[in-house]
Coordinates of C-alpha atoms and ligand atoms in Angstrom, one line a residue:
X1 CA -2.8 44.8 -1.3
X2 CA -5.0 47.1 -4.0
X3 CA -7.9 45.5 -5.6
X4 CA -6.1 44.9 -9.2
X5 CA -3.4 42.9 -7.4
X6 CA -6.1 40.5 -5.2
X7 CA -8.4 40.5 -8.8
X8 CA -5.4 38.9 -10.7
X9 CA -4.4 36.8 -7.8
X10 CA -8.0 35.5 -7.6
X11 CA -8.2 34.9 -11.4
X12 CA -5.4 33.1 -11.6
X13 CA -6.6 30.9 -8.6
X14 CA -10.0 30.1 -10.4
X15 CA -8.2 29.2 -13.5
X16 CA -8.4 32.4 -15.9
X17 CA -4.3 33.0 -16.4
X18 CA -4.5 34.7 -19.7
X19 CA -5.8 38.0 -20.5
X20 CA -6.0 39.5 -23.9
X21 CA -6.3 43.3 -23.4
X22 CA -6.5 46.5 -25.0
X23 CA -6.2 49.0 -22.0
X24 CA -6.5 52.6 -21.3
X25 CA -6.0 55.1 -18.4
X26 CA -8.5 53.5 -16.1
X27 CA -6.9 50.3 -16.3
X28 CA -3.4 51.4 -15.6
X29 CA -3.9 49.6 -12.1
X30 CA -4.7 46.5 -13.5
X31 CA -1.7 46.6 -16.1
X32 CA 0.6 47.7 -13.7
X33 CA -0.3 44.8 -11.1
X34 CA 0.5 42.3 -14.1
X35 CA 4.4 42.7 -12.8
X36 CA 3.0 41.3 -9.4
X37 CA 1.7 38.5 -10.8
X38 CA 3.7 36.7 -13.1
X39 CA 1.2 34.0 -13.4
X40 CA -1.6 35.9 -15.6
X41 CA 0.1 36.5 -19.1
X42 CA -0.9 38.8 -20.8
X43 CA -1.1 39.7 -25.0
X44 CA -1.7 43.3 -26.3
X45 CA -4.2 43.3 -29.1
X46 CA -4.7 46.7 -31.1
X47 CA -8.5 46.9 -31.7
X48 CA -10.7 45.3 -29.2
X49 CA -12.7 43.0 -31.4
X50 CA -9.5 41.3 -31.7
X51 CA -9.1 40.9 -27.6
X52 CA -12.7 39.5 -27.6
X53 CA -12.3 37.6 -30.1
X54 CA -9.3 35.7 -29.0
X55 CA -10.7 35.1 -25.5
X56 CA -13.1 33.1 -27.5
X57 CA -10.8 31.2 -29.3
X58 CA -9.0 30.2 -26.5
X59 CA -11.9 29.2 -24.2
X60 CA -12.9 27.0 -27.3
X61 CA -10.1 25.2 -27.0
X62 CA -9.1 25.2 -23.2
X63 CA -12.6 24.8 -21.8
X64 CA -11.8 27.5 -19.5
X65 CA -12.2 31.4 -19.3
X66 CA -9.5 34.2 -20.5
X67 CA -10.1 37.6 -20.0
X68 CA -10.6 40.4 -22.3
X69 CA -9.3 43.5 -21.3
X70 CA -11.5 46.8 -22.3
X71 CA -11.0 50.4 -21.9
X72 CA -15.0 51.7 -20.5
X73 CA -18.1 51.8 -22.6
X74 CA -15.9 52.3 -25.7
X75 CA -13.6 49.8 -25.5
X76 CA -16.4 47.3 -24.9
X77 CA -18.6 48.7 -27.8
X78 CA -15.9 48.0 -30.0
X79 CA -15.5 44.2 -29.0
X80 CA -18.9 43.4 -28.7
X81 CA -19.5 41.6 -32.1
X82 CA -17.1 39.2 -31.4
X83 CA -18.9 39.1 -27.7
X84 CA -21.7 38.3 -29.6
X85 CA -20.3 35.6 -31.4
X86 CA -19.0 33.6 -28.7
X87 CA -22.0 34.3 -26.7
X88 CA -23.3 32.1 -29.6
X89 CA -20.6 29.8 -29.3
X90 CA -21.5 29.2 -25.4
X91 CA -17.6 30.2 -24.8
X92 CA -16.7 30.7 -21.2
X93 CA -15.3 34.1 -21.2
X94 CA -14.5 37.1 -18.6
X95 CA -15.0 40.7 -20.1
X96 CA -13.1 42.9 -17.5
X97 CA -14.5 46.8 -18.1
X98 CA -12.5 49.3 -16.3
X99 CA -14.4 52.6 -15.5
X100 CA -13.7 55.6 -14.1
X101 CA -13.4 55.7 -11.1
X102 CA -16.6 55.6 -8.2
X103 CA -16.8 59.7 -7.7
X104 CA -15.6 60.7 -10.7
X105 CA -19.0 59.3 -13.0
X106 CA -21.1 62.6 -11.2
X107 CA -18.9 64.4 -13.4
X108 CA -19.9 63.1 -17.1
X109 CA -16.3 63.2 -18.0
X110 CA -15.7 62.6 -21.8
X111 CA -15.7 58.6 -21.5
X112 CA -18.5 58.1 -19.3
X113 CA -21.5 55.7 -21.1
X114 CA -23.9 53.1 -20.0
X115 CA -21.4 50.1 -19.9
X116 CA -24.1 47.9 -17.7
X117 CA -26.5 48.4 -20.7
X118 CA -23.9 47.6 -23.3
X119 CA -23.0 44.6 -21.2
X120 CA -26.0 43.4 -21.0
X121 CA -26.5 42.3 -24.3
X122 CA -23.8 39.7 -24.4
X123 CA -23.3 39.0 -20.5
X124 CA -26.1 37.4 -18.5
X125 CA -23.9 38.0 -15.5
X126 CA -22.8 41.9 -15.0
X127 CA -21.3 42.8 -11.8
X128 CA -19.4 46.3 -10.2
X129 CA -17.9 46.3 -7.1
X130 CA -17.5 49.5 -5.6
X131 CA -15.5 48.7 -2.8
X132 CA -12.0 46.8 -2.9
X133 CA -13.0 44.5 -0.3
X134 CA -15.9 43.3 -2.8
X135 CA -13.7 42.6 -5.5
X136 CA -12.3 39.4 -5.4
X137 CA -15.2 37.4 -4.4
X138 CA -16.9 39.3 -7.1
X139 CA -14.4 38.2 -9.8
X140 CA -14.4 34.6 -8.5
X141 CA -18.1 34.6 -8.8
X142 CA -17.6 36.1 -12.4
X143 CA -15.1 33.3 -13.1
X144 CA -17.6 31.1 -12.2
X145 CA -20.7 32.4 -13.8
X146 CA -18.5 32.2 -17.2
X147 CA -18.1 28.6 -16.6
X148 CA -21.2 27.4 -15.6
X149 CA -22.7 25.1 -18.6
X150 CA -23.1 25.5 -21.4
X151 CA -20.7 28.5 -20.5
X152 CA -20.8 32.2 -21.9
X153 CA -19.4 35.7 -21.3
X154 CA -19.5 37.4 -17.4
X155 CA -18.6 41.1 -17.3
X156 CA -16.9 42.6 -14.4
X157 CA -16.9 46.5 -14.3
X158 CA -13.9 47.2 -12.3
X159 CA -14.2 51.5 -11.2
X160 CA -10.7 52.5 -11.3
X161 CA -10.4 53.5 -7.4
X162 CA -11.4 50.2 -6.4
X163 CA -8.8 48.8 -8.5
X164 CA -6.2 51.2 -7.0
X165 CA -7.4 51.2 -3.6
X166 CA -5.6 49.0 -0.7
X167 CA -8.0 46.8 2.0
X168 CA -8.5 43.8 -0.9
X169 CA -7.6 40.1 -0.3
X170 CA -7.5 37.6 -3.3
X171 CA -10.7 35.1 -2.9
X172 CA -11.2 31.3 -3.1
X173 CA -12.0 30.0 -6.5
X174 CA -16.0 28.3 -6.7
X175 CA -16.6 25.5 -7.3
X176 CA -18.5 25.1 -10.8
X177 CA -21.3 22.5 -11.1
X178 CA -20.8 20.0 -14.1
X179 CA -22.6 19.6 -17.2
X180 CA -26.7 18.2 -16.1
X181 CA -27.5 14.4 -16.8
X182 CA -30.2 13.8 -18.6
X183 CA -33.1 11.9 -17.1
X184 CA -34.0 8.3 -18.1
X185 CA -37.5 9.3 -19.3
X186 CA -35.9 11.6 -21.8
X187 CA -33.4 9.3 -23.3
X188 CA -36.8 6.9 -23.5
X189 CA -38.5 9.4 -25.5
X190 CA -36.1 9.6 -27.9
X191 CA -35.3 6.0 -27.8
X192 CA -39.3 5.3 -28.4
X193 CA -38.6 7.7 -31.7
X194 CA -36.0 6.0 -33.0
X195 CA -37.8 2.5 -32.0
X196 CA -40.8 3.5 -34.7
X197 CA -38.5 3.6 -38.0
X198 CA -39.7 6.7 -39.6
X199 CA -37.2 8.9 -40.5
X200 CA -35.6 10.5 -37.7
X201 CA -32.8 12.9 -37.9
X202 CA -30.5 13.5 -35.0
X203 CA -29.1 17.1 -34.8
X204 CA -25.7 17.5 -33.1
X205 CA -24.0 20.4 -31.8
X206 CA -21.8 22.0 -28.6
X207 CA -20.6 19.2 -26.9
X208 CA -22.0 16.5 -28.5
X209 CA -19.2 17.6 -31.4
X210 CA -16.8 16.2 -29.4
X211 CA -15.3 12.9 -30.6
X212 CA -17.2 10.7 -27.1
X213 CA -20.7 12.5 -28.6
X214 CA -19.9 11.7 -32.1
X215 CA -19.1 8.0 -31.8
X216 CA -22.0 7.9 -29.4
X217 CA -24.1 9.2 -32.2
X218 CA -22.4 7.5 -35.2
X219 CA -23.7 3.9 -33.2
X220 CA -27.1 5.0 -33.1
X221 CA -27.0 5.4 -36.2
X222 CA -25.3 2.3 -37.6
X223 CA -28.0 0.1 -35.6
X224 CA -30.8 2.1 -37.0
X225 CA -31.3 2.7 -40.7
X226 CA -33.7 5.0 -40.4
X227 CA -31.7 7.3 -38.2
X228 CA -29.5 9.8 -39.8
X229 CA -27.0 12.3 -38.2
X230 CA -26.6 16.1 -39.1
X231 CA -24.4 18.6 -37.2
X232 CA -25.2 22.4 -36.3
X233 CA -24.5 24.6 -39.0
X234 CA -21.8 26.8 -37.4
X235 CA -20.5 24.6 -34.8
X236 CA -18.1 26.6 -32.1
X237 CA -15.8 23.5 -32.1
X238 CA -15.8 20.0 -34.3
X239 CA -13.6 17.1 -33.2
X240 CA -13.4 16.1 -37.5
X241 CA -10.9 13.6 -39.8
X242 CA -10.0 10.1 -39.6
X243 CA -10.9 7.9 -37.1
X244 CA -13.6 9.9 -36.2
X245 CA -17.1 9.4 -37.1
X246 CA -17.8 11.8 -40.3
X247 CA -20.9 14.1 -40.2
X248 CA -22.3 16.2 -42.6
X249 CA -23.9 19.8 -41.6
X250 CA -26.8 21.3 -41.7
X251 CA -26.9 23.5 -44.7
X252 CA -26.3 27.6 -44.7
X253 CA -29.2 28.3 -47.5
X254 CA -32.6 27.0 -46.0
X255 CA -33.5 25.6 -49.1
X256 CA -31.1 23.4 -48.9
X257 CA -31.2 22.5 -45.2
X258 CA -35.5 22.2 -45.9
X259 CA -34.1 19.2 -48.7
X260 CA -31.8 17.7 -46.0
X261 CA -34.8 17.8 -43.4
X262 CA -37.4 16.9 -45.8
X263 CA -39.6 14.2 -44.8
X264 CA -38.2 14.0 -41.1
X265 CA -41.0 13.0 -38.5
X266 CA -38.3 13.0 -35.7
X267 CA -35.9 15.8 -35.3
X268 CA -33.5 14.4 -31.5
X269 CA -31.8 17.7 -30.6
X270 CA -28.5 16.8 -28.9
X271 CA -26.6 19.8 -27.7
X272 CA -28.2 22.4 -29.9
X273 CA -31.5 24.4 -30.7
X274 CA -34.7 23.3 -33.2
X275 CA -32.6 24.6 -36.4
X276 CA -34.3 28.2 -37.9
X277 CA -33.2 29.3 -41.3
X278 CA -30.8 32.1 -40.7
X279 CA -32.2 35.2 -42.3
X280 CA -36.0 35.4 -43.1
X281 CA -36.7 35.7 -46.8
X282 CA -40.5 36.8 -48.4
X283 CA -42.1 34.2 -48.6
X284 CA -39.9 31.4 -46.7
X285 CA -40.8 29.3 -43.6
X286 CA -38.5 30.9 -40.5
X287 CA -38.5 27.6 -38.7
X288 CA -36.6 25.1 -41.0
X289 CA -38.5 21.9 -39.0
X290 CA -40.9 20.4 -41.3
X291 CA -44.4 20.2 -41.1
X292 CA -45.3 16.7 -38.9
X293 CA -42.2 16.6 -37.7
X294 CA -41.9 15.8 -33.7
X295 CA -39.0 17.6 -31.8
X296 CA -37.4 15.8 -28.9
X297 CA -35.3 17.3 -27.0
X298 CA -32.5 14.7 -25.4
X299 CA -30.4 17.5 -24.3
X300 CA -29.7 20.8 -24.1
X301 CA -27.0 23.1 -24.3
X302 CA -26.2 22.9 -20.7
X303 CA -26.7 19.2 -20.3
X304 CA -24.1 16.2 -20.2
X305 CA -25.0 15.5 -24.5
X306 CA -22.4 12.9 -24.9
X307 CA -23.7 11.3 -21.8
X308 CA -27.1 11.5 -23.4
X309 CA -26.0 10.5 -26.6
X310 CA -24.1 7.4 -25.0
X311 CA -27.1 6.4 -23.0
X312 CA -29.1 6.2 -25.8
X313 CA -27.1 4.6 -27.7
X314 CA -26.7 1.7 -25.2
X315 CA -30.1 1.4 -25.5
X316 CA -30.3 1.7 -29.3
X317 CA -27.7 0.2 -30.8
X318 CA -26.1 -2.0 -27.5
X319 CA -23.6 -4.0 -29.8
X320 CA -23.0 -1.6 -32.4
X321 CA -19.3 -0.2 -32.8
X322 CA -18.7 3.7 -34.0
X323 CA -17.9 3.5 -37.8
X324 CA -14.6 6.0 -37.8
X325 CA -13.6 8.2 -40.9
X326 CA -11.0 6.5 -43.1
X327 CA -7.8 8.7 -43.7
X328 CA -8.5 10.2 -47.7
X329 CA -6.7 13.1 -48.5
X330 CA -7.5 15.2 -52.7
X331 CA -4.8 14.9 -55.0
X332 CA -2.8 18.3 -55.3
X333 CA -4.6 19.6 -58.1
X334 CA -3.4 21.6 -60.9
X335 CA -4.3 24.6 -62.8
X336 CA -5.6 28.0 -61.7
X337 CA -6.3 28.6 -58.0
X338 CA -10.1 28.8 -57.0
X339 CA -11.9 28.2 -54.2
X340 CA -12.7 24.6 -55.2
X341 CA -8.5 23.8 -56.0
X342 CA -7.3 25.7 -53.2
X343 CA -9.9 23.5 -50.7
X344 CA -7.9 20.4 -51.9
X345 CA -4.8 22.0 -51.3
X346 CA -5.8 22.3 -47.7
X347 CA -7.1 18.4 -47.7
X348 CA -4.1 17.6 -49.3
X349 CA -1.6 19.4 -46.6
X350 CA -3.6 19.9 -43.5
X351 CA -1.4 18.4 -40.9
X352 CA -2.4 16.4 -38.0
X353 CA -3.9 17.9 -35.0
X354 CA -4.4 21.1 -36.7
X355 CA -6.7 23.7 -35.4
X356 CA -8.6 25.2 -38.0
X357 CA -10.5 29.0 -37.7
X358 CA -13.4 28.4 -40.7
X359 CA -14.3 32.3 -41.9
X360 CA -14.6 31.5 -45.7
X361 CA -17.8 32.1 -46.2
X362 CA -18.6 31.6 -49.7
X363 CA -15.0 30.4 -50.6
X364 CA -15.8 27.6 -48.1
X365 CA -17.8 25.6 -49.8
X366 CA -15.2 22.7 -50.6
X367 CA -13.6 22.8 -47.4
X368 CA -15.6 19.8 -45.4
X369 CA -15.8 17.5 -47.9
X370 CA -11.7 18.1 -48.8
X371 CA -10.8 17.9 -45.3
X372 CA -13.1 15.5 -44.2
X373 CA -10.7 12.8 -44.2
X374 CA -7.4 14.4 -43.0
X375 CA -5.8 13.6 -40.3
X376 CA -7.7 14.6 -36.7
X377 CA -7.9 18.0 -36.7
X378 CA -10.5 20.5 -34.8
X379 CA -13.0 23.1 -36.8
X380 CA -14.2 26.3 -35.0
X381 CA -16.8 27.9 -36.7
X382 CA -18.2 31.7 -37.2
X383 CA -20.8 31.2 -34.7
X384 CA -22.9 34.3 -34.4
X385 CA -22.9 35.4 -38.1
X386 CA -20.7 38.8 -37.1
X387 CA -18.1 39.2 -39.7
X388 CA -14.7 39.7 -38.4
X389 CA -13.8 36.6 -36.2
X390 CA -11.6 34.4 -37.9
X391 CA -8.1 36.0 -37.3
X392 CA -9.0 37.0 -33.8
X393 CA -10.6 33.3 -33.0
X394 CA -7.2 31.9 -34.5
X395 CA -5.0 34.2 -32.4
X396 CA -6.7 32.4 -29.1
X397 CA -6.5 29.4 -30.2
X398 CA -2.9 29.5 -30.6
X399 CA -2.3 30.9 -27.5
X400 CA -4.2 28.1 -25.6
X401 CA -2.5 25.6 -28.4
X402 CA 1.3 26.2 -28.6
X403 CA 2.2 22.8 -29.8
X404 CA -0.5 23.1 -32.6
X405 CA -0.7 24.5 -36.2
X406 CA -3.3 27.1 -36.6
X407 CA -5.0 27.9 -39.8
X408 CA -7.1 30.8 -40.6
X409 CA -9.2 30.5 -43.3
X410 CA -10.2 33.9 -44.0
X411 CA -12.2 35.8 -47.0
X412 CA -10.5 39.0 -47.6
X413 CA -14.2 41.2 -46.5
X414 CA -14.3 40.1 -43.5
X415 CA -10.6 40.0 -42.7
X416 CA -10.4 43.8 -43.1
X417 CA -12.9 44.5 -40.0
X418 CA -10.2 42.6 -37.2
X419 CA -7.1 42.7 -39.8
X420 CA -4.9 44.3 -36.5
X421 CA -4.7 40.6 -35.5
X422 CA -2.5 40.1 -37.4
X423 CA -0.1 42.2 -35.5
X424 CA -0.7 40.2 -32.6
X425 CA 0.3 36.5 -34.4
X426 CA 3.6 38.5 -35.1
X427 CA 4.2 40.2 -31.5
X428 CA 3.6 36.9 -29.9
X429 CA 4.8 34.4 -32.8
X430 CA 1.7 32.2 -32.9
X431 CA 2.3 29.6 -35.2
X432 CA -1.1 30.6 -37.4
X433 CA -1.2 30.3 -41.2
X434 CA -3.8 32.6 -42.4
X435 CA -5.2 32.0 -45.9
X436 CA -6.9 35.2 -47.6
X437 CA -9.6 33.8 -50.0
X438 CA -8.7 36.8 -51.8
X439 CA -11.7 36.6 -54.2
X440 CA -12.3 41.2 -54.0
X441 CA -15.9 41.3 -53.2
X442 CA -18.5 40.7 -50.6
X443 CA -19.5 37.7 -52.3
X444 CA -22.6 36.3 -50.6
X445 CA -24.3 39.7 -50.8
X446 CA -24.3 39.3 -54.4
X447 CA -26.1 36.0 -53.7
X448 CA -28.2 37.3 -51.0
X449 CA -29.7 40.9 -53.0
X450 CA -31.1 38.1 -55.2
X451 CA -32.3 36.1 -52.5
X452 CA -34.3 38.6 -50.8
X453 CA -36.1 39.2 -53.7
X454 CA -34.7 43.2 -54.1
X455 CA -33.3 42.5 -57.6
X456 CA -36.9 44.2 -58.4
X457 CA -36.0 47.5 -57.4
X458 CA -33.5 48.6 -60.6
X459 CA -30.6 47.2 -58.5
X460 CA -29.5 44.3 -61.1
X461 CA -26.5 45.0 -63.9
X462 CA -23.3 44.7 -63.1
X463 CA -22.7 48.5 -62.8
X464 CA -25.5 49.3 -60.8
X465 CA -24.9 51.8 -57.7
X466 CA -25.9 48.2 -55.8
X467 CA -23.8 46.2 -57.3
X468 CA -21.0 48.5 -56.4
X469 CA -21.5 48.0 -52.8
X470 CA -19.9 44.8 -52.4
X471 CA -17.2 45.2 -54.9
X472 CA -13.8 45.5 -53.0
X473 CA -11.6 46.0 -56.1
X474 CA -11.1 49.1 -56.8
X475 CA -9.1 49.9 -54.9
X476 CA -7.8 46.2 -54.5
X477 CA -6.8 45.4 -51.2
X478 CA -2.8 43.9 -51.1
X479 CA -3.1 41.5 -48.1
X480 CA 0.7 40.8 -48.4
X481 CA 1.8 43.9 -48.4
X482 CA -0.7 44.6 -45.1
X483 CA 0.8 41.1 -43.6
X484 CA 4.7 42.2 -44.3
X485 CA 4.0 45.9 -42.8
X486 CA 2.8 44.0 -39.3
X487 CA 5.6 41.9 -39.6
X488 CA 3.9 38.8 -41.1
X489 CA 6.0 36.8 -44.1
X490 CA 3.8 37.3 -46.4
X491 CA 3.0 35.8 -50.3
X492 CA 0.2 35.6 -53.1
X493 CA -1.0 32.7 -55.5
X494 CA -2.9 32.2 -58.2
X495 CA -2.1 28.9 -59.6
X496 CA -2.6 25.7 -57.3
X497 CA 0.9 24.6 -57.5
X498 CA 1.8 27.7 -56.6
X499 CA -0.5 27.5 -53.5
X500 CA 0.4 24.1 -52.6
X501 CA 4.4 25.5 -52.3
X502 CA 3.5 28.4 -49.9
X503 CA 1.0 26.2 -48.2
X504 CA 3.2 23.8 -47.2
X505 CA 6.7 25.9 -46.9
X506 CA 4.2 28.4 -44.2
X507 CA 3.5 24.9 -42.4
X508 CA 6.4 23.6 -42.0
X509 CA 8.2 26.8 -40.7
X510 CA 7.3 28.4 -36.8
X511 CA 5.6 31.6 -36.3
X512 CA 2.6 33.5 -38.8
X513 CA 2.1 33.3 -42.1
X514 CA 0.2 34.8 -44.5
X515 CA -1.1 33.5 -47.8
X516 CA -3.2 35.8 -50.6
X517 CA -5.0 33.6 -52.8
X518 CA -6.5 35.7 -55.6
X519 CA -9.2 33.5 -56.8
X520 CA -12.3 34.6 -58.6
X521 CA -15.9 35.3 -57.3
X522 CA -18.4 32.6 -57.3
X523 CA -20.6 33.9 -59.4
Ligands
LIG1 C1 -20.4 42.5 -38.2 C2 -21.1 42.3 -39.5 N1 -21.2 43.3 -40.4 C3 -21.7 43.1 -41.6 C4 -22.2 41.9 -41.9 C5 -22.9 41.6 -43.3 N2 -22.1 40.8 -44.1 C6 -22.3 39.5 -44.2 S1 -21.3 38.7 -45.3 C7 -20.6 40.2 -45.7 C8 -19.5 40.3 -46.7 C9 -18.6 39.1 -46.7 O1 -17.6 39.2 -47.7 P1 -16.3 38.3 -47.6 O2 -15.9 38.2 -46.2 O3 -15.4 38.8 -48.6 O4 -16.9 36.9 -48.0 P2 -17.4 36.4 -49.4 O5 -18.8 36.6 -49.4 O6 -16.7 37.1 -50.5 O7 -17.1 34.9 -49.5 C10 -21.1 41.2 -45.0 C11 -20.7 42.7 -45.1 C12 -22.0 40.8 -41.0 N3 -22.5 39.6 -41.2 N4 -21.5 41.0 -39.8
LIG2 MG1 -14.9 38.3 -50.5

């Protein structure tokens, strides 16, 4: 058989049956050898950030690589900030790369780049066979280099004439290791810190998000008062809502994350790094950890956390239960749609086992505590801080979550760099509700010229050339019109009731929705 035919064959064996792909001429192989195999399905995404972007979404959810699809150094360019961002996540994820093929590179032909270098910066495994015989233990490897923990994003480069070549066999899937325990010495040591009673804080995030590492956590800290729990700030997936143990996050703005860790003289990482504000600003501290504070690492990315967590908390807190959140839900509130009303709406109506994709940015800032105590529901997070994620993350996780509502919880700036995705929820009828927080500017960058302290330069009034720059009104952007012209039903608000109605009529009904909710800026 020819290599594409034993790659797919030997992806589908290791697991990875779901590729999201936006191919070209050097992948025509590939394609074509999707017929052989009925077993790899396959979705078309129009722009390539949206392909990368979905693998992540749906290897948040499944636990498991898909593949993403690229057309040479190109195609992967254009995916690679949503590479980035589930790099961040720790998302098992295959990047397939076709290239030309072996002799023709000599040539410099129009499409020829450095894809190993461009690979490089989001893969820490990059492989390409150059024979077909080599393929398919090559891919399984790949497969399995995605999957090793914590997990992250292999790149096979796949030359075109090995793919269409004959003298390729599909390979045995590897076997992945699990998750490492953590030793006893190191549950000890953060035992002995807890054991002191100064305030300790411990910080949660990758696995220990889960619901076994939260209620594992949430007992440590109902046997010790001077223990409190804080999750990562942009968390690639939270197991949230009632009956679960409640957690608050770590804040976006350092100053207020320095408030939350003020006063900390143990900081117990559990599945995530020693916290760093996220931009450096004159003046500010880069490492949010305060001064006299002792970091212990229980585990790391790569470890078993909730098995770390759970040992330490039977050494803790032996007899203490897991306090679980208690169902709450806002009122529907009335009056003019902002992003405060419109984040009760979403408490309110969020139905159970949704999955929601959080890209709100400053229009988000109601949505925990609103949602905190709906029904279970999971939240995945824009991990990597690369604008663009949201729609793309929610089309994988639909995919990988047919029997679940979706929502997308999108602010219009960022929407517009992977807006094609939208085109996807239609072809393939993903049952994703997308909410545009339709508020017409960048609004954080508003926030963030003052921040940085460049509000000295001349750049301050309201119609200042810098100002300008993050104004996305004229000429306004009609996100209905956009979702109905990809074949998305489509509608606008701008009262709360009239949010609430298309809220809930988009939830009850199958397939994509989309919601514009014109709301005004923050400040
Ligand atoms: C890939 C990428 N490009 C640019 C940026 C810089 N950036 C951060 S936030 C932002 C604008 C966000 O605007 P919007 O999505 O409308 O959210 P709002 O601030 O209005 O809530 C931009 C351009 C980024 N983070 N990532
Ligand atoms: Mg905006």
């Amino acid at each position: 058989m020819n290599g594409a035919q034993a790659l797919i064959r030997t992806l589908v064996s290791s697991g990875v049956d779901m590729c999201f792909a936006n191919p070209g001429t050097s992948e025509m192989h590939f394609v074509a050898a999707l017929d052989a195999v009925p077993d790899m399905r396959a979705a078309l995404c129009l722009f390539e950030g949206v392909a990368t972007g979905a693998a992540d979404g749906y290897g948040r959810m499944t636990g498991r690589p898909a593949a993403a699809l690229l057309h040479l150094g190109p195609g992967l360019a254009n995916g690679l900030a949503n590479l980035h961002n589930a790099r961040r996540a720790r998302t098992p994820l295959l990047t397939i790369v076709g290239d030309h093929a072996t002799y023709h590179k000599r040539y410099d032909a129009p499409l020829e780049s450095d894809i190993d270098a461009l690979a490089g910066t989001v893969s820490g495994w990059v492989r390409r066979p150059t024979r077909p015989a080599d393929l398919s233990a090559d891919a399984a490897e790949a497969v399995a280099a995605a999957a090793t923990p914590p997990g992250g994003t292999a790149t096979l480069i796949l030359p075109a004439d090995v793919s269409w070549s004959d003298g390729a066999d599909p390979a045995e899937p590897i076997q992945v290791r699990r998750p490492c325990v953590v030793p006893d010495e190191t549950v000890r040591e953060a035992a002995d810190a807890l054991r002191g009673g100064e305030p300790c804080v411990v910080l949660l995030g990758g696995t220990g998000l889960r619901q076994p590492g939260l209620e594992a956590a949430s007992r440590i800290a109902a046997a010790n008062p001077s223990a409190r729990l804080l999750g990562e700030t942009f968390a690639a997936r939270i197991e949230r809502g009632a009956g679960r143990p409640s957690l608050d996050r770590l804040a976006y703005l350092a100053e207020s994350a320095t408030k939350q860790l003020a006063s900390t003289r143990h900081l117990i990482l559990a599945g995530t790094r020693s916290p760093a504000s996220f931009f450096a600003y004159p003046g500010q501290p880069s490492s949010l950890v305060p001064g006299g504070c002792q970091v212990h690492v229980l585990a790391a990315p790569g470890d078993d956390v909730p098995g770390a967590l759970a040992a330490l908390a039977d050494l803790v807190a032996p007899g203490a239960k897991p306090v679980p959140r208690q169902l709450s839900r806002p009122e529907l509130p009335d009056g003019g749609l902002t992003a405060q009303s419109a984040a009760a709406v979403i408490g309110a109506l969020l139905p159970e086992g949704a999955i929601v994709s959080d890209e709100a940015n400053t229009s988000g800032r109601w949505l925990a505590g609103a949602t905190a105590g709906a029904p279970p529901h999971d939240w995945l997070a824009l991990t990597g801080g690369a604008i663009g994620q949201g729609l793309p993350l929610a089309t994988g996780a639909a995919t990988a979550c047919p029997d679940r509502r979706v929502l997308a919880l999108e602010s219009d700036g960022s929407a517009m760099y992977t807006i094609s995705a939208l085109w996807t929820h239609a072809r393939e009828q993903l049952d994703i509700t997308t909410v545009i927080f339709s508020n017409s500017r960048y609004a954080i960058l508003d926030l963030e010229l003052n921040r940085v302290g460049a509000t000295g330069t001349g750049s301050t009034g309201t119609g200042s050339t810098a100002r300008a720059m993050f104004d996305l009104s004229k000429p306004a952007i009609d996100f209905a019109a956009i979702a109905a012209g990809m074949g998305v039903p489509a509608s606008r608000a701008s009262t709360a009731a009239e949010f609430a109605t298309q809220l809930r009529n988009a939830l009850a009904e199958p397939g994509p929705h989309l919601i514009e909710a014109l709301i005004p800026p923050p400040w």
